[in-house]
Amino acid sequence: MPADTLPPAPPLRPTRVLSGIQPTGRFHWGNYFGAIRQYIELQSAGDAYYFIADLHALTTVREPDRLRSLVHDAAIDLLALGLDPARATLFVQSDVPEVTELTWLLMTVCPMGLLERCHAYKDKKSRGLAADAGLFAYPVLMSADILAYDATLVPVGEDQVQHIEVCRDLAGSFNHLYGEVFTLPSPRLVAGGGRVPGTDGQKMSKSYHNTIEVFEDLAAQKKKIMRITTDSRPVEEPKNPEGDHLFDLYSLMASQSDTQRMAELYRRGGFGYGEVKKALVEAANAFFADARARRAELEADPDQIRAVLADGAARAREQAGRVLTRARQACGLGRTEASPTVPGKKP
Ligand code: TYM
């Protein structure tokens, strides 16, 4: 078909990137390689919104002062790691109350069964721990977080993909009932970073106590690295680097050529895991050295951090307000010019 008779192409959706991270502790390597590294990379790909999910953190952090200080530290960490407030909007989740109202609207189209299948709630229940309604409804709040900004792309680690599917389901149901209100988002994962292993080889997670924090004191970090679990095969035996969590961690930090050399060493055998751990300590120090230096500067200027977050919140509220108005109008909330204010009475 000649070009001038082709049907018009569907409009390209501009990329709107959004992601959130909980301030339930200091960020670990899993957060960085699964998510934060993507935030930085994508902040130039289109509009980008990143937030510190303090409302989500309330389901675990119960000490008000600690929560406030974790939120402040989270902002410093993100900026130190390369988030640029001139390119991306950085804000705190609870500074945008529009999102909590949107959560309620979504709750009314959310089947219980959908939330019962979600892993954060299921895991807690299966460990015999009491779960609160906040944890149960957590994916609905997360859906509101995403939909409030018309996000198209959500950079996350593997464990959040299920929640983005919930978000798509809820947006689809709402749109089906009330018209095209919400934009459906897609998750974005990085190869090799979707599930960063912890010191014991399971997924790195605060709940498994197997994390290595990005900015922890270097001596403490070294101790943790030296305690990473390994198998007890003899030194001379050749080993397969694939699926070895120590090797996986090393390859995240080291250059391609150093990673290749390490893979050859594994296959050849004749080395101790202690050597690999020492190489990992050095690679990690070098990898985060600039960010550590930037962090020290940012820490000395708390007013700057507060200003960045205030500016981010104002920008985020503007966007979330537009989407909330659209959603309220679509489902029949609020009065229009023509509708009576009291049912049955003349306006
Ligand atoms: P959170 O705070 O648990 O984790 C933040 C990000 O880090 C990723 N991550 C990992 N990636 C790879 N390997 C790991 N071991 C690892 N551990 C953590 C997570 O996948 C996540 O991307 N519910 C979210 C926060 C949230 C959110 C949102 C995210 C709230 N609203 C809206 C996206 C969009 C959470 O608890 O992430």
mmCIF file of C-alpha atoms and ligand atoms in Angstrom, residues 18-24 28-36 39 51 53 56 93 138 141-143 145-146 154-160 163-164 193-198 203-206, ligand 1:
data_model
loop_
_atom_site.group_PDB
_atom_site.id
_atom_site.type_symbol
_atom_site.label_atom_id
_atom_site.label_comp_id
_atom_site.label_asym_id
_atom_site.label_seq_id
_atom_site.Cartn_x
_atom_site.Cartn_y
_atom_site.Cartn_z
ATOM 1 C CA LEU A 18 6.511 6.852 37.723
ATOM 2 C CA SER A 19 7.754 4.816 40.634
ATOM 3 C CA GLY A 20 7.690 4.755 44.413
ATOM 4 C CA ILE A 21 9.929 3.372 47.099
ATOM 5 C CA GLN A 22 9.168 2.742 50.756
ATOM 6 C CA PRO A 23 11.206 4.425 53.501
ATOM 7 C CA THR A 24 11.031 1.384 55.774
ATOM 8 C CA HIS A 28 19.784 -1.697 49.884
ATOM 9 C CA TRP A 29 21.477 -3.046 46.790
ATOM 10 C CA GLY A 30 18.211 -4.722 45.682
ATOM 11 C CA ASN A 31 16.448 -1.348 45.700
ATOM 12 C CA TYR A 32 19.291 0.228 43.785
ATOM 13 C CA PHE A 33 19.891 -2.364 41.058
ATOM 14 C CA GLY A 34 16.203 -3.309 40.741
ATOM 15 C CA ALA A 35 14.661 0.130 40.799
ATOM 16 C CA ILE A 36 16.701 3.266 41.585
ATOM 17 C CA TYR A 39 14.796 5.846 37.881
ATOM 18 C CA PHE A 51 8.081 9.417 45.291
ATOM 19 C CA ALA A 53 6.000 5.967 49.813
ATOM 20 C CA HIS A 56 2.795 2.473 52.514
ATOM 21 C CA GLN A 93 3.503 10.324 48.787
ATOM 22 C CA TYR A 138 -1.836 -1.849 49.911
ATOM 23 C CA LEU A 141 -3.095 2.546 47.214
ATOM 24 C CA MET A 142 -0.265 1.592 44.897
ATOM 25 C CA SER A 143 -2.691 1.561 41.957
ATOM 26 C CA ASP A 145 -0.233 6.155 43.049
ATOM 27 C CA ILE A 146 0.287 5.052 39.485
ATOM 28 C CA VAL A 154 6.657 1.862 36.036
ATOM 29 C CA PRO A 155 10.284 0.847 36.693
ATOM 30 C CA VAL A 156 10.340 -1.791 39.450
ATOM 31 C CA GLY A 157 11.868 -5.063 40.584
ATOM 32 C CA GLU A 158 10.166 -8.397 39.938
ATOM 33 C CA ASP A 159 8.280 -8.421 43.257
ATOM 34 C CA GLN A 160 6.143 -5.435 42.222
ATOM 35 C CA HIS A 163 0.838 -5.133 41.950
ATOM 36 C CA ILE A 164 1.053 -3.437 38.574
ATOM 37 C CA GLY A 193 18.365 -6.573 38.271
ATOM 38 C CA GLY A 194 14.801 -7.785 38.693
ATOM 39 C CA ARG A 195 15.659 -10.017 41.622
ATOM 40 C CA VAL A 196 18.913 -9.069 43.332
ATOM 41 C CA PRO A 197 20.001 -11.805 45.782
ATOM 42 C CA GLY A 198 20.715 -11.124 49.431
ATOM 43 C CA LYS A 203 15.826 -12.268 47.236
ATOM 44 C CA MET A 204 17.440 -9.324 49.041
ATOM 45 C CA SER A 205 14.760 -7.994 51.355
ATOM 46 C CA LYS A 206 14.496 -6.287 54.729
HETATM 47 P P1 TYM B 1 9.836 -1.381 47.942
HETATM 48 O O1 TYM B 1 10.005 -0.150 48.756
HETATM 49 O O2 TYM B 1 9.718 -2.679 48.654
HETATM 50 O O3 TYM B 1 11.016 -1.502 46.924
HETATM 51 C C1 TYM B 1 11.397 -0.412 46.104
HETATM 52 C C2 TYM B 1 11.837 -0.940 44.757
HETATM 53 O O4 TYM B 1 12.958 -1.812 44.921
HETATM 54 C C3 TYM B 1 12.711 -3.028 44.233
HETATM 55 N N1 TYM B 1 13.386 -4.134 44.932
HETATM 56 C C4 TYM B 1 14.149 -5.046 44.322
HETATM 57 N N2 TYM B 1 14.487 -5.207 43.032
HETATM 58 C C5 TYM B 1 15.303 -6.229 42.734
HETATM 59 N N3 TYM B 1 15.791 -7.107 43.654
HETATM 60 C C6 TYM B 1 15.462 -6.995 44.956
HETATM 61 N N4 TYM B 1 15.986 -7.832 45.841
HETATM 62 C C7 TYM B 1 14.608 -5.926 45.346
HETATM 63 N N5 TYM B 1 14.107 -5.504 46.524
HETATM 64 C C8 TYM B 1 13.351 -4.413 46.253
HETATM 65 C C9 TYM B 1 11.191 -3.196 44.275
HETATM 66 O O5 TYM B 1 10.735 -4.073 43.287
HETATM 67 C C10 TYM B 1 10.736 -1.771 44.076
HETATM 68 O O6 TYM B 1 10.694 -1.448 42.703
HETATM 69 N N6 TYM B 1 5.027 -1.149 46.757
HETATM 70 C C11 TYM B 1 6.321 -0.645 46.429
HETATM 71 C C12 TYM B 1 6.410 0.877 46.572
HETATM 72 C C13 TYM B 1 5.373 1.588 45.774
HETATM 73 C C14 TYM B 1 5.343 1.726 44.358
HETATM 74 C C15 TYM B 1 4.186 2.502 44.077
HETATM 75 C C16 TYM B 1 6.167 1.255 43.324
HETATM 76 C C17 TYM B 1 4.302 2.272 46.288
HETATM 77 N N7 TYM B 1 3.579 2.800 45.268
HETATM 78 C C18 TYM B 1 3.827 2.821 42.759
HETATM 79 C C19 TYM B 1 5.813 1.576 42.009
HETATM 80 C C20 TYM B 1 4.655 2.346 41.741
HETATM 81 C C21 TYM B 1 7.333 -1.269 47.384
HETATM 82 O O7 TYM B 1 6.987 -1.698 48.457
HETATM 83 O O8 TYM B 1 8.610 -1.197 46.946
#
